[in-house]
Coordinates of C-alpha atoms in Angstrom, one line a residue:
Chain A
M1 CA -13.8 7.4 11.1
K2 CA -14.4 3.5 12.4
K3 CA -10.9 2.1 12.8
I4 CA -10.2 -0.1 9.4
G5 CA -8.5 -4.0 10.0
V6 CA -7.5 -4.9 6.2
V7 CA -5.7 -8.3 5.7
G8 CA -3.6 -8.8 2.9
G9 CA -0.9 -9.8 0.7
V10 CA -2.3 -11.8 -0.7
G11 CA -1.0 -10.8 -3.3
W12 CA 0.6 -7.8 -1.8
P13 CA -0.5 -5.0 -5.1
S14 CA -3.9 -5.8 -4.0
T15 CA -3.0 -4.5 -0.9
I16 CA -2.6 -1.8 -2.1
E17 CA -4.9 -1.1 -4.4
Y18 CA -7.5 -1.3 -1.4
Y19 CA -5.7 0.4 0.6
R20 CA -5.5 3.5 -2.3
L21 CA -9.1 3.1 -2.4
L22 CA -9.7 3.3 1.0
C23 CA -8.1 6.8 0.4
E24 CA -9.0 8.3 -2.1
A25 CA -12.9 7.6 -0.9
S26 CA -11.7 9.7 2.0
Q27 CA -10.3 12.4 -0.1
R28 CA -13.8 12.7 -1.5
Y29 CA -16.6 12.7 0.8
H30 CA -14.3 15.1 2.8
E31 CA -14.3 16.9 -0.5
D32 CA -17.0 19.1 0.6
K33 CA -16.1 19.3 4.0
E34 CA -14.8 22.3 5.8
V35 CA -11.8 21.0 6.8
S36 CA -9.0 21.7 8.7
G37 CA -5.6 20.1 7.4
P38 CA -4.8 17.7 5.3
T39 CA -7.7 15.7 4.7
P40 CA -8.9 12.9 7.4
M41 CA -8.0 9.6 6.9
P42 CA -9.6 6.4 8.6
E43 CA -7.0 5.3 10.9
I44 CA -6.1 1.0 8.9
T45 CA -3.9 -1.1 9.7
I46 CA -2.8 -3.8 7.6
E47 CA -2.2 -7.2 8.2
S48 CA 0.0 -8.1 5.1
L49 CA 0.4 -11.7 4.7
D50 CA 3.1 -13.9 3.4
Q51 CA 0.8 -14.9 0.2
N52 CA 4.2 -18.2 -0.6
F53 CA 2.8 -19.7 3.1
T54 CA -1.2 -19.4 2.4
I55 CA 0.0 -21.0 -1.6
V56 CA 2.2 -23.8 0.0
H57 CA -0.5 -24.2 3.0
R58 CA -3.8 -24.2 0.9
G59 CA -5.8 -27.6 2.1
S60 CA -7.6 -30.0 0.0
E61 CA -10.4 -32.1 0.5
A62 CA -9.2 -33.5 3.3
L63 CA -11.0 -33.7 6.4
D64 CA -8.4 -30.9 8.7
S65 CA -6.6 -30.2 6.2
W66 CA -6.8 -26.1 5.6
K67 CA -5.6 -26.5 10.2
A68 CA -2.6 -24.1 9.1
W69 CA -4.2 -21.6 6.0
D70 CA -7.1 -20.9 8.7
E71 CA -5.2 -21.0 12.3
Y72 CA -2.8 -18.1 9.8
F73 CA -5.8 -15.9 8.6
S74 CA -7.8 -15.8 11.7
A75 CA -4.5 -14.6 13.4
A76 CA -4.1 -12.1 11.0
I77 CA -8.0 -11.3 12.2
Q78 CA -7.2 -11.0 16.1
N79 CA -4.1 -8.7 15.8
L80 CA -6.1 -6.1 13.0
K81 CA -8.9 -6.6 16.2
M82 CA -6.6 -5.9 18.8
C83 CA -4.6 -2.9 16.8
G84 CA -8.1 -2.0 17.5
A85 CA -9.4 -2.5 14.6
E86 CA -13.6 -1.8 14.7
L87 CA -14.1 -4.0 11.1
I88 CA -12.2 -6.0 8.8
L89 CA -11.8 -6.6 5.2
I90 CA -10.1 -9.0 4.0
A91 CA -8.9 -7.7 0.2
S92 CA -8.4 -10.4 -1.6
A93 CA -11.1 -12.8 -3.5
T94 CA -9.4 -15.7 -3.0
P95 CA -9.9 -16.1 1.1
H96 CA -13.8 -15.6 1.4
T97 CA -13.9 -19.0 0.3
R98 CA -13.0 -20.2 3.7
L99 CA -14.8 -17.1 5.7
E100 CA -16.5 -18.8 6.9
E101 CA -13.5 -20.7 9.1
I102 CA -11.1 -18.1 9.6
S103 CA -13.8 -15.6 10.9
R104 CA -16.0 -17.6 13.6
G105 CA -15.5 -15.8 17.2
V106 CA -15.6 -13.0 15.6
D107 CA -16.6 -10.8 17.5
I108 CA -16.0 -7.2 14.8
P109 CA -17.5 -6.8 11.2
L110 CA -16.0 -8.3 8.9
V111 CA -17.0 -6.5 5.1
S112 CA -17.8 -9.7 2.5
M113 CA -16.5 -8.8 -0.2
Y114 CA -19.6 -11.4 -1.7
D115 CA -22.4 -9.6 0.2
S116 CA -20.6 -5.6 -0.9
V117 CA -21.5 -7.5 -4.5
G118 CA -24.3 -9.6 -3.4
S119 CA -25.8 -5.6 -1.7
Y120 CA -24.5 -3.5 -5.0
C121 CA -26.0 -6.2 -7.9
K122 CA -29.6 -6.1 -6.2
S123 CA -29.1 -2.2 -5.5
V124 CA -28.8 -1.9 -9.7
G125 CA -31.6 -4.1 -9.9
I126 CA -28.5 -7.5 -11.5
K127 CA -30.2 -10.8 -11.4
S128 CA -27.9 -13.2 -12.6
L129 CA -24.2 -12.9 -12.6
L130 CA -21.3 -14.5 -14.5
V131 CA -18.5 -14.9 -11.9
L132 CA -14.4 -15.5 -13.4
G133 CA -11.7 -15.5 -10.4
T134 CA -9.3 -17.7 -8.8
M135 CA -9.3 -21.4 -9.4
P136 CA -10.8 -22.3 -5.5
T137 CA -13.6 -19.7 -5.9
M138 CA -15.2 -20.4 -9.0
V139 CA -15.2 -24.6 -8.1
S140 CA -16.3 -23.2 -4.3
P141 CA -19.3 -23.2 -3.3
A142 CA -19.4 -19.9 -1.2
F143 CA -19.7 -17.3 -4.1
K144 CA -23.0 -18.8 -5.8
Q145 CA -24.4 -19.6 -1.9
S146 CA -24.1 -15.8 -1.0
M147 CA -26.9 -14.3 -4.1
E148 CA -28.9 -16.4 -3.2
S149 CA -29.0 -14.1 -0.5
F150 CA -29.8 -11.3 -2.5
G151 CA -32.2 -12.6 -4.9
I152 CA -29.5 -12.7 -7.4
S153 CA -29.1 -16.4 -9.8
A154 CA -24.5 -16.4 -9.7
F155 CA -23.0 -19.2 -11.6
Y156 CA -19.4 -20.0 -13.1
P157 CA -17.4 -21.0 -16.3
K158 CA -19.0 -24.4 -16.6
T159 CA -16.1 -26.1 -17.7
E160 CA -13.3 -27.6 -16.7
R161 CA -11.1 -25.4 -20.3
L162 CA -12.9 -22.3 -19.7
K163 CA -12.2 -22.3 -15.9
T164 CA -8.5 -22.9 -17.0
D165 CA -8.8 -20.2 -20.1
V166 CA -9.6 -17.6 -16.2
V167 CA -6.8 -18.3 -14.8
N168 CA -4.1 -18.7 -17.0
V169 CA -5.8 -14.7 -18.3
I170 CA -6.4 -13.9 -14.0
E171 CA -1.9 -15.8 -14.2
R172 CA -0.7 -13.1 -17.0
L173 CA -2.6 -9.8 -15.5
Y174 CA 0.0 -10.4 -12.4
Q175 CA 2.8 -10.4 -14.3
N176 CA 1.4 -6.4 -16.4
K177 CA 0.5 -8.9 -20.3
T178 CA -2.3 -7.2 -20.3
K179 CA -2.4 -7.2 -24.2
G180 CA -5.7 -8.4 -26.0
T181 CA -6.6 -9.5 -22.6
A182 CA -9.5 -7.7 -22.7
V183 CA -11.3 -9.5 -25.4
E184 CA -10.0 -12.7 -24.5
I185 CA -11.9 -12.0 -21.0
E186 CA -14.9 -11.9 -23.4
A187 CA -14.5 -14.4 -25.8
I188 CA -15.0 -17.0 -22.5
V189 CA -18.2 -15.2 -20.8
R190 CA -19.5 -15.8 -24.0
S191 CA -19.2 -18.7 -24.6
C192 CA -19.9 -18.6 -20.9
V193 CA -23.5 -16.9 -21.6
S194 CA -26.0 -17.1 -25.1
S195 CA -26.9 -13.7 -26.9
T196 CA -30.0 -13.8 -25.5
E197 CA -29.1 -13.9 -22.2
I198 CA -25.9 -11.7 -21.8
E199 CA -27.9 -8.1 -22.0
N200 CA -29.5 -9.6 -18.1
T201 CA -26.6 -10.9 -17.2
A202 CA -23.5 -8.9 -15.9
V203 CA -19.9 -10.9 -15.3
C204 CA -18.1 -10.5 -12.0
L205 CA -14.2 -9.3 -12.1
G206 CA -13.7 -11.8 -9.1
C207 CA -10.6 -11.4 -8.6
T208 CA -8.5 -8.1 -8.2
E209 CA -6.1 -8.7 -12.0
L210 CA -8.4 -9.0 -13.5
P211 CA -10.2 -5.9 -13.8
L212 CA -6.5 -5.1 -15.1
A213 CA -7.6 -6.3 -18.0
F214 CA -10.5 -2.9 -18.8
E215 CA -7.6 0.0 -18.6
G216 CA -9.1 3.6 -18.5
L217 CA -12.3 1.6 -16.9
N218 CA -10.7 -0.7 -14.1
K219 CA -11.8 2.6 -11.7
K220 CA -15.6 2.8 -11.4
Q221 CA -17.5 0.6 -9.1
S222 CA -19.0 -1.2 -12.9
F223 CA -18.9 -0.4 -16.5
D224 CA -19.4 -2.0 -20.6
F225 CA -17.0 -3.0 -22.8
G226 CA -17.8 -5.2 -25.8
G227 CA -22.0 -4.7 -24.7
I228 CA -20.3 -6.5 -21.6
S229 CA -22.1 -5.3 -18.1
Y230 CA -18.9 -5.7 -15.1
I231 CA -18.7 -5.1 -12.6
N232 CA -15.2 -4.6 -10.7
S233 CA -15.8 -6.4 -7.3
S234 CA -12.4 -4.8 -5.3
V235 CA -13.7 -1.5 -6.3
V236 CA -17.3 -2.3 -5.0
H237 CA -15.8 -4.4 -2.0
A238 CA -13.6 -1.2 -0.7
L239 CA -16.1 1.5 -1.1
S240 CA -18.4 -0.6 0.8
A241 CA -15.8 -1.1 3.7
F242 CA -15.8 2.7 3.7
E243 CA -19.4 3.1 3.7
A244 CA -19.1 0.7 6.7
C245 CA -16.0 3.4 7.9
I246 CA -18.2 6.0 7.8
G247 CA -21.6 4.8 9.3
Chain B
M1 CA 12.5 -13.3 7.2
K2 CA 12.0 -10.9 10.7
K3 CA 8.4 -9.0 10.5
I4 CA 8.4 -6.3 10.0
G5 CA 6.2 -3.1 11.5
V6 CA 5.7 0.1 9.1
V7 CA 4.6 3.5 10.8
G8 CA 2.8 4.5 7.4
G9 CA -0.3 7.0 6.5
V10 CA 1.8 10.9 7.2
G11 CA 0.4 10.2 3.7
W12 CA -0.6 7.3 2.1
P13 CA 1.1 7.5 -0.8
S14 CA 4.4 7.1 0.6
T15 CA 2.7 4.2 2.5
I16 CA 2.3 2.6 -0.6
E17 CA 5.8 3.3 -2.5
Y18 CA 7.5 1.4 1.4
Y19 CA 5.3 -1.5 1.2
R20 CA 6.1 -2.1 -2.3
L21 CA 9.6 -1.1 -2.2
L22 CA 10.3 -4.1 -0.1
C23 CA 7.6 -6.2 -1.7
E24 CA 9.9 -5.4 -4.7
A25 CA 12.8 -6.4 -2.9
S26 CA 11.9 -9.3 -1.6
Q27 CA 11.8 -10.3 -5.1
R28 CA 14.2 -9.8 -6.0
Y29 CA 16.2 -11.4 -3.1
H30 CA 14.2 -13.7 -4.0
E31 CA 15.3 -14.6 -7.7
D32 CA 17.2 -17.1 -8.1
K33 CA 16.7 -19.2 -5.0
E34 CA 14.4 -22.2 -5.5
V35 CA 10.8 -21.4 -4.0
S36 CA 8.0 -23.9 -4.7
G37 CA 4.9 -21.6 -4.7
P38 CA 4.6 -17.6 -4.8
T39 CA 7.7 -16.0 -4.1
P40 CA 8.2 -15.7 0.1
M41 CA 7.0 -12.5 1.9
P42 CA 7.6 -10.6 5.2
E43 CA 5.2 -9.9 6.8
I44 CA 4.5 -6.6 7.9
T45 CA 2.1 -5.2 10.3
I46 CA 1.5 -1.5 8.9
E47 CA -0.7 1.1 11.4
S48 CA -1.2 3.8 8.7
L49 CA -2.3 6.6 10.7
D50 CA -5.0 9.7 9.6
Q51 CA -2.3 12.4 8.7
N52 CA -4.9 15.7 9.6
F53 CA -4.4 14.4 13.3
T54 CA -0.7 14.0 13.4
I55 CA -1.0 18.0 11.2
V56 CA -3.2 19.5 13.8
H57 CA -1.5 18.1 16.6
R58 CA 2.1 19.8 16.1
G59 CA 3.4 20.6 18.9
S60 CA 5.6 23.9 19.2
E61 CA 9.1 25.1 20.7
A62 CA 6.4 25.0 24.2
L63 CA 7.1 22.3 26.7
D64 CA 4.9 19.6 26.3
S65 CA 3.3 20.9 23.4
W66 CA 4.0 17.8 21.7
K67 CA 2.8 15.2 24.1
A68 CA -0.5 14.2 22.0
W69 CA 1.8 13.6 18.5
D70 CA 4.2 12.1 20.6
E71 CA 2.1 9.1 22.2
Y72 CA 0.0 8.8 18.8
F73 CA 3.0 7.2 17.3
S74 CA 3.8 5.5 20.2
A75 CA 0.9 3.8 20.5
A76 CA 1.3 3.0 16.6
I77 CA 4.9 1.5 17.3
Q78 CA 3.3 -1.1 19.8
N79 CA 0.6 -2.3 17.8
L80 CA 3.1 -3.2 15.2
K81 CA 4.8 -4.2 18.5
M82 CA 1.9 -6.1 19.7
C83 CA 1.6 -7.7 16.2
G84 CA 4.6 -9.6 16.8
A85 CA 7.4 -7.3 14.4
E86 CA 10.2 -7.1 14.4
L87 CA 11.3 -4.3 13.3
I88 CA 10.4 -1.3 13.2
L89 CA 10.7 1.3 10.7
I90 CA 8.3 4.7 9.7
A91 CA 7.8 5.4 6.4
S92 CA 8.3 8.7 6.3
A93 CA 10.9 11.5 6.9
T94 CA 9.5 14.4 8.4
P95 CA 8.5 12.0 11.9
H96 CA 12.1 11.0 12.4
T97 CA 12.4 15.0 13.6
R98 CA 10.6 13.4 16.7
L99 CA 12.2 9.8 16.2
E100 CA 14.0 9.3 20.1
E101 CA 10.6 11.2 21.4
I102 CA 8.7 8.0 19.8
S103 CA 11.3 5.9 20.5
R104 CA 11.9 5.1 23.6
G105 CA 11.1 2.5 25.6
V106 CA 10.7 0.1 22.1
D107 CA 12.8 -2.3 22.7
I108 CA 13.0 -4.0 18.9
P109 CA 15.6 -3.0 16.1
L110 CA 14.1 0.2 14.7
V111 CA 15.3 1.3 11.0
S112 CA 16.2 5.3 11.7
M113 CA 15.9 7.8 7.8
Y114 CA 18.9 8.8 9.3
D115 CA 20.9 6.1 9.9
S116 CA 20.5 4.9 6.3
V117 CA 21.2 8.1 4.4
G118 CA 24.7 8.1 6.9
S119 CA 24.9 4.3 6.2
Y120 CA 24.9 4.6 3.1
C121 CA 26.6 7.3 2.9
K122 CA 29.6 7.2 4.0
S123 CA 29.7 3.8 2.3
V124 CA 30.3 5.6 -1.2
G125 CA 32.5 7.9 0.3
I126 CA 29.7 10.6 0.2
K127 CA 30.7 13.3 2.3
S128 CA 29.6 16.8 2.5
L129 CA 25.3 16.5 2.1
L130 CA 22.7 18.8 1.3
V131 CA 19.2 18.0 3.0
L132 CA 15.8 19.2 1.0
G133 CA 12.8 17.5 3.4
T134 CA 9.9 19.6 4.4
M135 CA 10.1 22.5 6.7
P136 CA 10.2 20.1 10.6
T137 CA 13.5 18.8 8.6
M138 CA 15.0 21.5 7.7
V139 CA 13.6 23.1 10.6
S140 CA 15.6 20.6 13.2
P141 CA 18.7 19.5 13.7
A142 CA 18.3 15.3 14.4
F143 CA 18.7 14.5 10.7
K144 CA 22.9 17.0 10.7
Q145 CA 23.6 15.6 13.6
S146 CA 22.7 12.0 12.6
M147 CA 25.0 13.1 10.0
E148 CA 28.2 13.2 11.6
S149 CA 28.5 9.8 13.8
F150 CA 28.9 9.0 10.0
G151 CA 31.6 11.7 9.4
I152 CA 28.9 13.3 7.1
S153 CA 28.3 17.1 6.7
A154 CA 25.1 18.0 6.3
F155 CA 23.6 21.2 6.0
Y156 CA 20.4 22.5 5.1
P157 CA 19.4 25.5 2.3
K158 CA 20.6 28.6 4.1
T159 CA 17.9 31.5 3.8
E160 CA 14.4 31.9 4.7
R161 CA 13.3 31.8 1.6
L162 CA 15.1 29.0 -0.5
K163 CA 13.4 26.9 2.3
T164 CA 9.8 27.7 0.8
D165 CA 11.0 27.3 -2.4
V166 CA 11.5 23.7 -2.1
V167 CA 8.8 23.2 0.5
N168 CA 6.2 24.9 -2.9
V169 CA 8.1 22.1 -5.1
I170 CA 7.3 19.4 -2.1
E171 CA 3.1 21.2 -2.6
R172 CA 2.7 20.6 -5.6
L173 CA 4.6 16.9 -6.4
Y174 CA 2.3 15.8 -3.9
Q175 CA -0.5 17.3 -6.2
N176 CA 0.9 15.1 -8.8
K177 CA 2.0 18.1 -11.3
T178 CA 5.7 16.6 -12.3
K179 CA 6.0 19.7 -15.5
G180 CA 9.6 21.2 -14.6
T181 CA 9.9 20.6 -10.9
A182 CA 13.7 18.3 -11.9
V183 CA 14.8 22.3 -13.7
E184 CA 13.5 24.5 -10.1
I185 CA 14.8 22.2 -8.0
E186 CA 18.7 22.1 -9.8
A187 CA 18.2 26.0 -9.9
I188 CA 17.3 25.3 -5.6
V189 CA 21.0 23.6 -5.5
R190 CA 22.7 26.1 -7.2
S191 CA 21.6 28.4 -4.9
C192 CA 22.6 26.2 -1.5
V193 CA 26.4 25.1 -3.1
S194 CA 28.9 26.5 -4.9
S195 CA 30.2 24.9 -8.5
T196 CA 33.6 24.9 -6.9
E197 CA 32.1 22.9 -4.6
I198 CA 28.9 19.9 -5.8
E199 CA 31.1 18.4 -7.5
N200 CA 31.9 16.8 -3.8
T201 CA 28.3 17.3 -2.8
A202 CA 25.9 15.2 -2.3
V203 CA 22.0 16.3 -2.0
C204 CA 19.5 14.1 -0.3
L205 CA 16.2 14.0 -0.9
G206 CA 14.8 13.6 1.9
C207 CA 10.4 12.8 2.0
T208 CA 8.6 10.4 0.0
E209 CA 7.6 14.0 -3.2
L210 CA 11.2 15.5 -4.0
P211 CA 12.1 11.3 -5.4
L212 CA 8.6 12.2 -8.2
A213 CA 10.4 14.5 -10.3
F214 CA 13.0 12.9 -11.8
E215 CA 10.4 10.6 -13.6
G216 CA 12.8 7.4 -14.7
L217 CA 15.1 8.1 -12.2
N218 CA 13.3 7.7 -9.3
K219 CA 14.2 4.3 -8.3
K220 CA 17.6 4.5 -7.3
Q221 CA 19.3 5.0 -4.7
S222 CA 21.0 7.0 -6.3
F223 CA 21.9 9.7 -9.4
D224 CA 22.2 11.8 -11.1
F225 CA 20.9 13.9 -13.1
G226 CA 22.2 17.8 -14.0
G227 CA 25.3 17.2 -13.5
I228 CA 24.5 16.8 -9.7
S229 CA 24.1 13.5 -7.6
Y230 CA 21.1 12.8 -5.6
I231 CA 20.0 10.3 -3.1
N232 CA 16.8 8.9 -3.0
S233 CA 16.1 9.1 0.7
S234 CA 12.8 6.6 0.4
V235 CA 15.1 4.1 -1.6
V236 CA 17.5 3.5 0.7
H237 CA 15.7 3.1 3.7
A238 CA 13.3 0.3 2.8
L239 CA 16.1 -1.7 0.7
S240 CA 18.5 -0.7 4.2
A241 CA 15.8 -2.2 6.6
F242 CA 15.4 -5.4 3.7
E243 CA 18.4 -6.3 4.6
A244 CA 17.7 -5.7 8.9
C245 CA 14.9 -8.0 7.8
I246 CA 16.2 -10.3 5.9
G247 CA 20.0 -10.3 8.1

């Protein structure tokens, strides 16, 4: 198995989720293999950043305003490389909006969440994708553009109000207040997608908190709830990284 | 806050527990402080090893038989140092039996679980300590010897049979089979400590699994159950590492 490098800490509960998904994937992978001793696990280096720094140093539209932020993530990736990581993944959706900038000059494969989701959607025949996530994810064209190369038409909630509704749900889920959130997400989705289109559209839960709204369903790559198909981007991303790890 | 380096993966659930404890400690520490943005977190590098390698390459009493094992852990510590870690902790009790060998030449502080437990026991006036843990922990003199410098008399279950009973409980807890384990641990303790001595003796749960037997009590450094005082070594260890991180 290849050594995996994980950029984590943004936030730390997501990092736990990714690490657990990788280790459980290795357990399943080795289930029917004869092994002496405990289940082999990929070696994993996690560089857990200080989320406060990443928020305080978030840039704006001004040229060079992302410099400190980009350098912080680039340095983390360099550390992972120094530790022998043979593939990199970032255990959070939001930093993917600046994947190009922070992975410049990185000469080991970086498993992008966008590519993982795109490739998964393509494999199951999804052509239209509503992406819900944090505000940076929903205002950046990055996720949408990445989906195009997979022949998938991705879109975000159209109004400021709907985007804020998504962010408010995420905020509460982060505090572990799950009550009623699945129904609220459903309402947001139905405001974004007409009832005739809903059958041909999947909803990407594009941040680690959103799946927490769907207790008992959130361990899978995708699931149906209230007549809507959801994709759990963290699970899809982590499993695709494990595939790369054994591939 | 100093950057923390964690040697993890042995096993991976312990690593999650330590990482969570460190992050929650930072949350509590910053609770009454004015901070702009999300709670500051210490930067943490985790070098997660392959537990299979560590078990397969476990040495014996033969000279040099621990060479590969020692090198594996030493290399992990060197990686953490390269990433800028300013203090090291090993997120597992068992490797502490060879702390001297694997930390040779390490010029950054290593927060030993033994020292953390010793210092905690001293601060709360514990003078006699029954240590339960994995077989390597209970056959090595290392834990016992470390306690001496804190004026604590530590001892393990005396018979092979009682040690095996402890290991069997750990085995089931690792598989999340908690039912009845608290009572079984109590029975083991009462076989090791007479009813007149039990009041002056604490029991160190010296591996990450054992506290799982005591649902609802296992988040604290110490707790009482069935008239016995228990010490959760992982919590004591992680909190003492966080103290070093802010100190």
